Amino acid sequence: MYKQSATRLQSLPKEQIQAFIKSFDTVLTDCDGVIWLFNEALQGAPNVINRFLEMGKKVFFVTNNSTKTRDEFLVKAKSLNFNMTRDGIISTAYLAAQYLKHRQFTKTAYVVGSQGVIQELEAVGIKTIGYGPDILQNGLASFVNDELKKNPEVGAVVVGFDEHFSFPKLIRACSYADDPECLFIATNTDERFPLPHCVIPGTGSIVRCVETAAERKAFIVGKPNPYICEALIAEHGVDPARTLMIGDRCNTDILLGANCGFQTLLVETGIHKEADVQTWLNSQDPEERKLVPDFIVSKLADLLEYLE
Amino acid sequence: MYKQSATRLQSLPKEQIQAFIKSFDTVLTDCDGVIWLFNEALQGAPNVINRFLEMGKKVFFVTNNSTKTRDEFLVKAKSLNFNMTRDGIISTAYLAAQYLKHRQFTKTAYVVGSQGVIQELEAVGIKTIGYGPDILQNGLASFVNDELKKNPEVGAVVVGFDEHFSFPKLIRACSYADDPECLFIATNTDERFPLPHCVIPGTGSIVRCVETAAERKAFIVGKPNPYICEALIAEHGVDPARTLMIGDRCNTDILLGANCGFQTLLVETGIHKEADVQTWLNSQDPEERKLVPDFIVSKLADLLEYLE
């Protein structure tokens, strides 16, 4: 069952590479470190993505970022010359909304999160509360005894990245989630974003906080959890066996592919490189072996010459 | 190695019970659910504790609560007729201060916590920053780029219960803790305090949040971690083999005893009862077997008749 090797794609004969490219008709790709880096497209990446689209393949940009709406991602993609449409943008805010929509959710969601989540939920007709600052005005006892009013309409807690995360928000989230009937979902579990002079906590740190106080696990819609696959099948009729997942981070992107039965391709323009893959290939830990991609290329643009 | 049974103390002959009482000269006891409940002493508990003291035994009240100072606990203990002195109060705020003191810590501590922690740290000469509200004034980008100034004097992050916990505090805590030279300690990991109409998150939820963003584990000074034993040996020359731990909660109190080599006594006036112990006795999980106490009594006052 374990993958015995990761193939450097360009070590194969050209016919095999072209056969590989014919073997998928859906492409999921991570964004940062694969097709762009911050606000610049990686060289040749728009050509590859646009060529896939011209070949009739479905392309989806899959990001764990929950702060932006799909329209905001689309504006960025277009400005960097990717010929994408809104349907091809899969953000975790969108996935959270899809999850609730497919469960015929009609109550109100208590959101720990940003405008991205709020707007995607409202786009599928779900009412939200919780957005924005929420601080103690008169101390904890007063908050708990007098100010905290649970809204009986709330039937879900949705946790994403929230720069206004605070103790009152934590109290509200875990108090709603204390009802086992209340849905409890989170966008992703990325732990942190290290900058040169500080660390920005990721959504994962907020999720672990609420989970600990709620004494239950959130349902995670983002990578590497396979819910994305369920959503893509439901909305777009995607066939997992004919799907390629491209990423730069094996513990989110490649693992997602492994969890969904996709083929997987690692590009070395971001986090992980062939040397990391070699370590996991030598590991006896089944969890590490799942991080091994099927194929490796140095950069996405390396595919261009094989796209007829 | 596994404990084969928990003995109901009063099932033993009187001479054996008296021999048991002679077998320890230090008593550690949890507070809530053992000697008092909220603001009332449990019936007979002051008599038992005071009799222990008269017999020359050292008695320590051990609480994971980090919000109060030892003096505040002492006022409560005295008002409920326990003849305790300040030395006998072991709070996690005090333990955090002891931990830093014994490491000759001379820098500043960044504290996510309440006055209890601040005052205990300052009582051993440690400067602190971080107390009180800390909210985003102008958005995350402005905070990260302009307002966040790391204090170069900070050499420790101390996390306790903090009703003002916020995203800026989380950024500061994990940014300081990102330096492996920075000490990172937490008072306790109690997850939550359920009330009838809501859930109050415990320190543990804040600790898990900071740990996730910092990508490292905090050193926990509170129960069930054995640091308490180290502190009691250093400060009071306690002999673990001649120490009894009394508690109502097996996964903190009794586990602490097991971790420290103390004898252990479960009282059934709080969280856990004999039926819970029976479940763990039947378990093959070594972690569950560690929750089994040596002895069980219905209530602390049951000991009174055996204290000459």
PDB file of N, CA, C and O in Angstrom, chain A residues 135-136 139-140 144 148 150 161-167 170-171 174-175 178 191-192 195 197-201 204-206 208-209 212-215, chain B residues 135-136 139-140 144 148 150 161-168 170-171 174-175 178 191-192 195 197-201 204-206 208-209 212-215:
ATOM      1  N   ILE A 135     -15.280  42.606  23.230  1.00  0.00           N
ATOM      2  CA  ILE A 135     -14.374  42.674  24.383  1.00  0.00           C
ATOM      3  C   ILE A 135     -15.167  42.810  25.680  1.00  0.00           C
ATOM      4  O   ILE A 135     -16.336  43.184  25.669  1.00  0.00           O
ATOM      5  N   LEU A 136     -14.519  42.467  26.773  1.00  0.00           N
ATOM      6  CA  LEU A 136     -15.131  42.601  28.093  1.00  0.00           C
ATOM      7  C   LEU A 136     -15.245  44.076  28.441  1.00  0.00           C
ATOM      8  O   LEU A 136     -14.249  44.793  28.451  1.00  0.00           O
ATOM      9  N   GLY A 139     -15.892  43.321  33.037  1.00  0.00           N
ATOM     10  CA  GLY A 139     -15.376  42.176  33.780  1.00  0.00           C
ATOM     11  C   GLY A 139     -16.108  40.888  33.459  1.00  0.00           C
ATOM     12  O   GLY A 139     -17.219  40.880  32.914  1.00  0.00           O
ATOM     13  N   LEU A 140     -15.480  39.783  33.830  1.00  0.00           N
ATOM     14  CA  LEU A 140     -15.972  38.466  33.454  1.00  0.00           C
ATOM     15  C   LEU A 140     -17.301  38.120  34.115  1.00  0.00           C
ATOM     16  O   LEU A 140     -18.219  37.610  33.476  1.00  0.00           O
ATOM     17  N   VAL A 144     -20.648  37.148  32.092  1.00  0.00           N
ATOM     18  CA  VAL A 144     -21.253  35.820  32.169  1.00  0.00           C
ATOM     19  C   VAL A 144     -22.678  35.887  32.734  1.00  0.00           C
ATOM     20  O   VAL A 144     -23.592  35.216  32.247  1.00  0.00           O
ATOM     21  N   LEU A 148     -23.958  38.112  28.558  1.00  0.00           N
ATOM     22  CA  LEU A 148     -23.950  36.969  27.636  1.00  0.00           C
ATOM     23  C   LEU A 148     -25.364  36.453  27.438  1.00  0.00           C
ATOM     24  O   LEU A 148     -25.953  35.872  28.347  1.00  0.00           O
ATOM     25  N   LYS A 150     -27.300  33.955  25.004  1.00  0.00           N
ATOM     26  CA  LYS A 150     -27.189  33.029  23.877  1.00  0.00           C
ATOM     27  C   LYS A 150     -28.374  33.230  22.950  1.00  0.00           C
ATOM     28  O   LYS A 150     -29.518  33.294  23.394  1.00  0.00           O
ATOM     29  N   PHE A 161     -10.012  32.401  10.472  1.00  0.00           N
ATOM     30  CA  PHE A 161      -9.017  33.357  10.965  1.00  0.00           C
ATOM     31  C   PHE A 161      -9.730  34.613  11.440  1.00  0.00           C
ATOM     32  O   PHE A 161     -10.552  35.180  10.728  1.00  0.00           O
ATOM     33  N   ASP A 162      -9.427  35.078  12.656  1.00  0.00           N
ATOM     34  CA  ASP A 162     -10.113  36.241  13.217  1.00  0.00           C
ATOM     35  C   ASP A 162      -9.142  37.065  14.041  1.00  0.00           C
ATOM     36  O   ASP A 162      -8.768  36.677  15.144  1.00  0.00           O
ATOM     37  N   GLU A 163      -8.789  38.225  13.510  1.00  0.00           N
ATOM     38  CA  GLU A 163      -7.861  39.108  14.237  1.00  0.00           C
ATOM     39  C   GLU A 163      -8.519  39.705  15.471  1.00  0.00           C
ATOM     40  O   GLU A 163      -7.841  40.266  16.323  1.00  0.00           O
ATOM     41  N   HIS A 164      -9.833  39.588  15.577  1.00  0.00           N
ATOM     42  CA  HIS A 164     -10.543  40.091  16.764  1.00  0.00           C
ATOM     43  C   HIS A 164     -10.852  38.982  17.767  1.00  0.00           C
ATOM     44  O   HIS A 164     -11.661  39.193  18.678  1.00  0.00           O
ATOM     45  N   PHE A 165     -10.227  37.831  17.586  1.00  0.00           N
ATOM     46  CA  PHE A 165     -10.459  36.728  18.532  1.00  0.00           C
ATOM     47  C   PHE A 165     -10.188  37.214  19.962  1.00  0.00           C
ATOM     48  O   PHE A 165      -9.196  37.895  20.217  1.00  0.00           O
ATOM     49  N   SER A 166     -11.087  36.864  20.865  1.00  0.00           N
ATOM     50  CA  SER A 166     -11.019  37.393  22.230  1.00  0.00           C
ATOM     51  C   SER A 166     -11.675  36.413  23.191  1.00  0.00           C
ATOM     52  O   SER A 166     -12.366  35.476  22.767  1.00  0.00           O
ATOM     53  N   PHE A 167     -11.482  36.630  24.477  1.00  0.00           N
ATOM     54  CA  PHE A 167     -12.068  35.723  25.476  1.00  0.00           C
ATOM     55  C   PHE A 167     -13.601  35.696  25.399  1.00  0.00           C
ATOM     56  O   PHE A 167     -14.194  34.608  25.454  1.00  0.00           O
ATOM     57  N   LEU A 170     -14.481  33.454  22.637  1.00  0.00           N
ATOM     58  CA  LEU A 170     -14.215  32.073  23.027  1.00  0.00           C
ATOM     59  C   LEU A 170     -15.345  31.533  23.902  1.00  0.00           C
ATOM     60  O   LEU A 170     -15.814  30.404  23.705  1.00  0.00           O
ATOM     61  N   ILE A 171     -15.804  32.343  24.849  1.00  0.00           N
ATOM     62  CA  ILE A 171     -16.924  31.920  25.704  1.00  0.00           C
ATOM     63  C   ILE A 171     -18.163  31.626  24.850  1.00  0.00           C
ATOM     64  O   ILE A 171     -18.810  30.589  24.994  1.00  0.00           O
ATOM     65  N   CYS A 174     -17.659  28.371  22.588  1.00  0.00           N
ATOM     66  CA  CYS A 174     -17.708  27.066  23.258  1.00  0.00           C
ATOM     67  C   CYS A 174     -19.036  26.867  23.973  1.00  0.00           C
ATOM     68  O   CYS A 174     -19.463  25.725  24.172  1.00  0.00           O
ATOM     69  N   SER A 175     -19.717  27.939  24.311  1.00  0.00           N
ATOM     70  CA  SER A 175     -21.036  27.786  24.932  1.00  0.00           C
ATOM     71  C   SER A 175     -22.070  27.328  23.911  1.00  0.00           C
ATOM     72  O   SER A 175     -22.916  26.479  24.204  1.00  0.00           O
ATOM     73  N   ASP A 178     -21.309  23.712  22.989  1.00  0.00           N
ATOM     74  CA  ASP A 178     -21.573  22.782  24.077  1.00  0.00           C
ATOM     75  C   ASP A 178     -22.847  21.974  23.812  1.00  0.00           C
ATOM     76  O   ASP A 178     -23.013  20.875  24.346  1.00  0.00           O
ATOM     77  N   GLU A 191      -1.179  26.269  11.520  1.00  0.00           N
ATOM     78  CA  GLU A 191      -0.815  26.694  12.870  1.00  0.00           C
ATOM     79  C   GLU A 191      -0.316  28.132  12.961  1.00  0.00           C
ATOM     80  O   GLU A 191      -0.573  28.834  13.923  1.00  0.00           O
ATOM     81  N   ARG A 192       0.467  28.571  11.980  1.00  0.00           N
ATOM     82  CA  ARG A 192       1.161  29.851  12.146  1.00  0.00           C
ATOM     83  C   ARG A 192       1.790  30.307  10.851  1.00  0.00           C
ATOM     84  O   ARG A 192       2.047  29.508   9.954  1.00  0.00           O
ATOM     85  N   LEU A 195       6.906  35.375  10.392  1.00  0.00           N
ATOM     86  CA  LEU A 195       7.490  36.521   9.693  1.00  0.00           C
ATOM     87  C   LEU A 195       8.879  36.747  10.287  1.00  0.00           C
ATOM     88  O   LEU A 195       9.215  36.181  11.328  1.00  0.00           O
ATOM     89  N   HIS A 197      10.107  39.201  11.994  1.00  0.00           N
ATOM     90  CA  HIS A 197      10.176  39.815  13.326  1.00  0.00           C
ATOM     91  C   HIS A 197       9.094  39.344  14.290  1.00  0.00           C
ATOM     92  O   HIS A 197       9.075  39.750  15.451  1.00  0.00           O
ATOM     93  N   CYS A 198       8.195  38.488  13.821  1.00  0.00           N
ATOM     94  CA  CYS A 198       7.148  37.997  14.732  1.00  0.00           C
ATOM     95  C   CYS A 198       6.462  36.791  14.110  1.00  0.00           C
ATOM     96  O   CYS A 198       6.813  36.363  13.010  1.00  0.00           O
ATOM     97  N   VAL A 199       5.522  36.238  14.835  1.00  0.00           N
ATOM     98  CA  VAL A 199       4.752  35.091  14.354  1.00  0.00           C
ATOM     99  C   VAL A 199       3.281  35.493  14.312  1.00  0.00           C
ATOM    100  O   VAL A 199       2.760  36.001  15.306  1.00  0.00           O
ATOM    101  N   ILE A 200       2.636  35.297  13.160  1.00  0.00           N
ATOM    102  CA  ILE A 200       1.188  35.501  13.089  1.00  0.00           C
ATOM    103  C   ILE A 200       0.528  34.148  13.343  1.00  0.00           C
ATOM    104  O   ILE A 200       0.772  33.192  12.609  1.00  0.00           O
ATOM    105  N   PRO A 201      -0.283  34.059  14.380  1.00  0.00           N
ATOM    106  CA  PRO A 201      -0.952  32.781  14.649  1.00  0.00           C
ATOM    107  C   PRO A 201      -1.907  32.431  13.514  1.00  0.00           C
ATOM    108  O   PRO A 201      -2.564  33.308  12.957  1.00  0.00           O
ATOM    109  N   GLY A 204      -5.488  27.564  12.915  1.00  0.00           N
ATOM    110  CA  GLY A 204      -5.364  26.345  13.724  1.00  0.00           C
ATOM    111  C   GLY A 204      -5.233  26.634  15.205  1.00  0.00           C
ATOM    112  O   GLY A 204      -5.735  25.876  16.039  1.00  0.00           O
ATOM    113  N   SER A 205      -4.554  27.730  15.567  1.00  0.00           N
ATOM    114  CA  SER A 205      -4.394  28.025  16.993  1.00  0.00           C
ATOM    115  C   SER A 205      -5.729  28.434  17.604  1.00  0.00           C
ATOM    116  O   SER A 205      -6.034  28.085  18.745  1.00  0.00           O
ATOM    117  N   ILE A 206      -6.546  29.155  16.831  1.00  0.00           N
ATOM    118  CA  ILE A 206      -7.881  29.529  17.324  1.00  0.00           C
ATOM    119  C   ILE A 206      -8.768  28.289  17.414  1.00  0.00           C
ATOM    120  O   ILE A 206      -9.506  28.110  18.386  1.00  0.00           O
ATOM    121  N   ARG A 208      -7.849  25.140  17.910  1.00  0.00           N
ATOM    122  CA  ARG A 208      -7.467  24.310  19.068  1.00  0.00           C
ATOM    123  C   ARG A 208      -7.977  24.910  20.366  1.00  0.00           C
ATOM    124  O   ARG A 208      -8.321  24.197  21.309  1.00  0.00           O
ATOM    125  N   CYS A 209      -7.992  26.234  20.434  1.00  0.00           N
ATOM    126  CA  CYS A 209      -8.481  26.934  21.624  1.00  0.00           C
ATOM    127  C   CYS A 209      -9.962  26.648  21.841  1.00  0.00           C
ATOM    128  O   CYS A 209     -10.376  26.240  22.933  1.00  0.00           O
ATOM    129  N   THR A 212     -10.669  22.935  22.665  1.00  0.00           N
ATOM    130  CA  THR A 212     -10.320  22.554  24.039  1.00  0.00           C
ATOM    131  C   THR A 212     -11.420  22.973  25.004  1.00  0.00           C
ATOM    132  O   THR A 212     -11.841  22.190  25.859  1.00  0.00           O
ATOM    133  N   ALA A 213     -11.909  24.206  24.844  1.00  0.00           N
ATOM    134  CA  ALA A 213     -12.953  24.690  25.749  1.00  0.00           C
ATOM    135  C   ALA A 213     -14.290  24.021  25.463  1.00  0.00           C
ATOM    136  O   ALA A 213     -15.103  23.838  26.370  1.00  0.00           O
ATOM    137  N   ALA A 214     -14.532  23.638  24.215  1.00  0.00           N
ATOM    138  CA  ALA A 214     -15.805  22.998  23.846  1.00  0.00           C
ATOM    139  C   ALA A 214     -15.768  21.497  24.113  1.00  0.00           C
ATOM    140  O   ALA A 214     -16.802  20.841  24.096  1.00  0.00           O
ATOM    141  N   GLU A 215     -14.589  20.969  24.347  1.00  0.00           N
ATOM    142  CA  GLU A 215     -14.390  19.520  24.519  1.00  0.00           C
ATOM    143  C   GLU A 215     -14.997  18.726  23.368  1.00  0.00           C
ATOM    144  O   GLU A 215     -15.621  17.677  23.556  1.00  0.00           O
TER     145      GLU A 215
ATOM    146  N   ILE B 135      -5.991  45.196  22.689  1.00  0.00           N
ATOM    147  CA  ILE B 135      -6.846  44.969  21.525  1.00  0.00           C
ATOM    148  C   ILE B 135      -6.293  45.688  20.298  1.00  0.00           C
ATOM    149  O   ILE B 135      -5.487  46.607  20.420  1.00  0.00           O
ATOM    150  N   LEU B 136      -6.730  45.224  19.127  1.00  0.00           N
ATOM    151  CA  LEU B 136      -6.315  45.847  17.870  1.00  0.00           C
ATOM    152  C   LEU B 136      -6.972  47.214  17.765  1.00  0.00           C
ATOM    153  O   LEU B 136      -8.194  47.325  17.820  1.00  0.00           O
ATOM    154  N   GLY B 139      -6.244  47.599  13.117  1.00  0.00           N
ATOM    155  CA  GLY B 139      -6.153  46.468  12.197  1.00  0.00           C
ATOM    156  C   GLY B 139      -4.855  45.708  12.350  1.00  0.00           C
ATOM    157  O   GLY B 139      -3.872  46.181  12.927  1.00  0.00           O
ATOM    158  N   LEU B 140      -4.849  44.504  11.778  1.00  0.00           N
ATOM    159  CA  LEU B 140      -3.741  43.576  11.978  1.00  0.00           C
ATOM    160  C   LEU B 140      -2.445  44.057  11.320  1.00  0.00           C
ATOM    161  O   LEU B 140      -1.369  43.985  11.924  1.00  0.00           O
ATOM    162  N   VAL B 144       1.018  44.606  13.311  1.00  0.00           N
ATOM    163  CA  VAL B 144       2.205  43.792  13.066  1.00  0.00           C
ATOM    164  C   VAL B 144       3.375  44.648  12.571  1.00  0.00           C
ATOM    165  O   VAL B 144       4.518  44.472  12.985  1.00  0.00           O
ATOM    166  N   LEU B 148       3.545  46.542  17.078  1.00  0.00           N
ATOM    167  CA  LEU B 148       4.147  45.426  17.819  1.00  0.00           C
ATOM    168  C   LEU B 148       5.642  45.674  17.990  1.00  0.00           C
ATOM    169  O   LEU B 148       6.393  45.624  17.025  1.00  0.00           O
ATOM    170  N   LYS B 150       8.662  44.148  20.106  1.00  0.00           N
ATOM    171  CA  LYS B 150       9.078  43.138  21.071  1.00  0.00           C
ATOM    172  C   LYS B 150      10.040  43.764  22.076  1.00  0.00           C
ATOM    173  O   LYS B 150      10.963  44.484  21.695  1.00  0.00           O
ATOM    174  N   PHE B 161      -4.865  31.889  33.499  1.00  0.00           N
ATOM    175  CA  PHE B 161      -6.221  32.291  33.106  1.00  0.00           C
ATOM    176  C   PHE B 161      -6.259  33.795  32.868  1.00  0.00           C
ATOM    177  O   PHE B 161      -5.811  34.571  33.707  1.00  0.00           O
ATOM    178  N   ASP B 162      -6.803  34.214  31.719  1.00  0.00           N
ATOM    179  CA  ASP B 162      -6.809  35.640  31.377  1.00  0.00           C
ATOM    180  C   ASP B 162      -8.099  35.989  30.650  1.00  0.00           C
ATOM    181  O   ASP B 162      -8.277  35.645  29.480  1.00  0.00           O
ATOM    182  N   GLU B 163      -8.967  36.714  31.342  1.00  0.00           N
ATOM    183  CA  GLU B 163     -10.241  37.102  30.732  1.00  0.00           C
ATOM    184  C   GLU B 163     -10.039  38.136  29.631  1.00  0.00           C
ATOM    185  O   GLU B 163     -10.956  38.401  28.853  1.00  0.00           O
ATOM    186  N   HIS B 164      -8.836  38.716  29.555  1.00  0.00           N
ATOM    187  CA  HIS B 164      -8.537  39.679  28.487  1.00  0.00           C
ATOM    188  C   HIS B 164      -7.758  39.051  27.341  1.00  0.00           C
ATOM    189  O   HIS B 164      -7.203  39.769  26.501  1.00  0.00           O
ATOM    190  N   PHE B 165      -7.698  37.717  27.324  1.00  0.00           N
ATOM    191  CA  PHE B 165      -6.989  37.044  26.230  1.00  0.00           C
ATOM    192  C   PHE B 165      -7.526  37.546  24.884  1.00  0.00           C
ATOM    193  O   PHE B 165      -8.740  37.644  24.696  1.00  0.00           O
ATOM    194  N   SER B 166      -6.621  37.847  23.958  1.00  0.00           N
ATOM    195  CA  SER B 166      -7.004  38.459  22.687  1.00  0.00           C
ATOM    196  C   SER B 166      -5.982  38.089  21.616  1.00  0.00           C
ATOM    197  O   SER B 166      -4.908  37.578  21.923  1.00  0.00           O
ATOM    198  N   PHE B 167      -6.300  38.384  20.365  1.00  0.00           N
ATOM    199  CA  PHE B 167      -5.375  38.060  19.274  1.00  0.00           C
ATOM    200  C   PHE B 167      -4.040  38.799  19.407  1.00  0.00           C
ATOM    201  O   PHE B 167      -2.987  38.174  19.212  1.00  0.00           O
ATOM    202  N   PRO B 168      -4.026  40.082  19.751  1.00  0.00           N
ATOM    203  CA  PRO B 168      -2.722  40.732  19.969  1.00  0.00           C
ATOM    204  C   PRO B 168      -1.895  40.050  21.075  1.00  0.00           C
ATOM    205  O   PRO B 168      -0.682  39.904  20.941  1.00  0.00           O
ATOM    206  N   LEU B 170      -2.042  36.916  21.828  1.00  0.00           N
ATOM    207  CA  LEU B 170      -1.590  35.658  21.219  1.00  0.00           C
ATOM    208  C   LEU B 170      -0.371  35.913  20.320  1.00  0.00           C
ATOM    209  O   LEU B 170       0.607  35.153  20.359  1.00  0.00           O
ATOM    210  N   ILE B 171      -0.426  36.969  19.514  1.00  0.00           N
ATOM    211  CA  ILE B 171       0.728  37.299  18.656  1.00  0.00           C
ATOM    212  C   ILE B 171       1.968  37.543  19.510  1.00  0.00           C
ATOM    213  O   ILE B 171       3.047  37.006  19.242  1.00  0.00           O
ATOM    214  N   CYS B 174       3.266  34.178  21.232  1.00  0.00           N
ATOM    215  CA  CYS B 174       3.932  33.195  20.370  1.00  0.00           C
ATOM    216  C   CYS B 174       5.156  33.809  19.695  1.00  0.00           C
ATOM    217  O   CYS B 174       6.086  33.079  19.345  1.00  0.00           O
ATOM    218  N   SER B 175       5.188  35.114  19.545  1.00  0.00           N
ATOM    219  CA  SER B 175       6.387  35.748  18.973  1.00  0.00           C
ATOM    220  C   SER B 175       7.540  35.713  19.972  1.00  0.00           C
ATOM    221  O   SER B 175       8.683  35.463  19.589  1.00  0.00           O
ATOM    222  N   ASP B 178       8.739  32.126  20.286  1.00  0.00           N
ATOM    223  CA  ASP B 178       9.396  31.622  19.075  1.00  0.00           C
ATOM    224  C   ASP B 178      10.917  31.544  19.271  1.00  0.00           C
ATOM    225  O   ASP B 178      11.588  30.776  18.584  1.00  0.00           O
ATOM    226  N   GLU B 191      -9.437  22.385  31.156  1.00  0.00           N
ATOM    227  CA  GLU B 191     -10.014  22.778  29.868  1.00  0.00           C
ATOM    228  C   GLU B 191     -11.169  23.760  29.973  1.00  0.00           C
ATOM    229  O   GLU B 191     -11.322  24.632  29.130  1.00  0.00           O
ATOM    230  N   ARG B 192     -12.030  23.576  30.980  1.00  0.00           N
ATOM    231  CA  ARG B 192     -13.287  24.348  30.969  1.00  0.00           C
ATOM    232  C   ARG B 192     -14.005  24.226  32.295  1.00  0.00           C
ATOM    233  O   ARG B 192     -13.789  23.286  33.055  1.00  0.00           O
ATOM    234  N   LEU B 195     -20.960  25.912  33.299  1.00  0.00           N
ATOM    235  CA  LEU B 195     -22.011  26.479  34.148  1.00  0.00           C
ATOM    236  C   LEU B 195     -23.354  26.064  33.537  1.00  0.00           C
ATOM    237  O   LEU B 195     -23.396  25.571  32.413  1.00  0.00           O
ATOM    238  N   HIS B 197     -25.723  27.779  32.184  1.00  0.00           N
ATOM    239  CA  HIS B 197     -26.150  28.479  30.964  1.00  0.00           C
ATOM    240  C   HIS B 197     -25.016  28.760  29.985  1.00  0.00           C
ATOM    241  O   HIS B 197     -25.244  29.300  28.906  1.00  0.00           O
ATOM    242  N   CYS B 198     -23.776  28.430  30.356  1.00  0.00           N
ATOM    243  CA  CYS B 198     -22.667  28.669  29.420  1.00  0.00           C
ATOM    244  C   CYS B 198     -21.447  27.889  29.881  1.00  0.00           C
ATOM    245  O   CYS B 198     -21.488  27.185  30.887  1.00  0.00           O
ATOM    246  N   VAL B 199     -20.380  28.005  29.110  1.00  0.00           N
ATOM    247  CA  VAL B 199     -19.120  27.342  29.452  1.00  0.00           C
ATOM    248  C   VAL B 199     -18.055  28.416  29.616  1.00  0.00           C
ATOM    249  O   VAL B 199     -17.894  29.279  28.749  1.00  0.00           O
ATOM    250  N   ILE B 200     -17.344  28.394  30.736  1.00  0.00           N
ATOM    251  CA  ILE B 200     -16.198  29.287  30.902  1.00  0.00           C
ATOM    252  C   ILE B 200     -14.964  28.505  30.469  1.00  0.00           C
ATOM    253  O   ILE B 200     -14.650  27.460  31.038  1.00  0.00           O
ATOM    254  N   PRO B 201     -14.239  28.997  29.459  1.00  0.00           N
ATOM    255  CA  PRO B 201     -13.025  28.300  29.027  1.00  0.00           C
ATOM    256  C   PRO B 201     -11.991  28.310  30.152  1.00  0.00           C
ATOM    257  O   PRO B 201     -11.860  29.296  30.875  1.00  0.00           O
ATOM    258  N   GLY B 204      -6.432  25.883  30.150  1.00  0.00           N
ATOM    259  CA  GLY B 204      -5.959  24.913  29.163  1.00  0.00           C
ATOM    260  C   GLY B 204      -6.282  25.307  27.735  1.00  0.00           C
ATOM    261  O   GLY B 204      -5.494  25.047  26.819  1.00  0.00           O
ATOM    262  N   SER B 205      -7.422  25.953  27.524  1.00  0.00           N
ATOM    263  CA  SER B 205      -7.771  26.341  26.152  1.00  0.00           C
ATOM    264  C   SER B 205      -6.844  27.460  25.671  1.00  0.00           C
ATOM    265  O   SER B 205      -6.448  27.485  24.504  1.00  0.00           O
ATOM    266  N   ILE B 206      -6.483  28.369  26.565  1.00  0.00           N
ATOM    267  CA  ILE B 206      -5.544  29.441  26.195  1.00  0.00           C
ATOM    268  C   ILE B 206      -4.155  28.848  25.953  1.00  0.00           C
ATOM    269  O   ILE B 206      -3.460  29.219  25.002  1.00  0.00           O
ATOM    270  N   ARG B 208      -3.376  25.794  24.942  1.00  0.00           N
ATOM    271  CA  ARG B 208      -3.343  25.068  23.668  1.00  0.00           C
ATOM    272  C   ARG B 208      -3.264  26.033  22.495  1.00  0.00           C
ATOM    273  O   ARG B 208      -2.641  25.750  21.468  1.00  0.00           O
ATOM    274  N   CYS B 209      -3.907  27.156  22.618  1.00  0.00           N
ATOM    275  CA  CYS B 209      -3.904  28.179  21.570  1.00  0.00           C
ATOM    276  C   CYS B 209      -2.479  28.717  21.372  1.00  0.00           C
ATOM    277  O   CYS B 209      -1.962  28.747  20.254  1.00  0.00           O
ATOM    278  N   THR B 212      -0.037  26.051  20.022  1.00  0.00           N
ATOM    279  CA  THR B 212      -0.204  25.761  18.594  1.00  0.00           C
ATOM    280  C   THR B 212       0.502  26.823  17.751  1.00  0.00           C
ATOM    281  O   THR B 212       1.222  26.499  16.806  1.00  0.00           O
ATOM    282  N   ALA B 213       0.307  28.084  18.102  1.00  0.00           N
ATOM    283  CA  ALA B 213       0.929  29.161  17.326  1.00  0.00           C
ATOM    284  C   ALA B 213       2.441  29.221  17.569  1.00  0.00           C
ATOM    285  O   ALA B 213       3.200  29.623  16.692  1.00  0.00           O
ATOM    286  N   ALA B 214       2.878  28.832  18.752  1.00  0.00           N
ATOM    287  CA  ALA B 214       4.311  28.861  19.069  1.00  0.00           C
ATOM    288  C   ALA B 214       5.024  27.606  18.579  1.00  0.00           C
ATOM    289  O   ALA B 214       6.248  27.558  18.548  1.00  0.00           O
ATOM    290  N   GLU B 215       4.264  26.603  18.225  1.00  0.00           N
ATOM    291  CA  GLU B 215       4.830  25.301  17.823  1.00  0.00           C
ATOM    292  C   GLU B 215       5.799  24.758  18.868  1.00  0.00           C
ATOM    293  O   GLU B 215       6.870  24.232  18.538  1.00  0.00           O
TER     294      GLU B 215
END
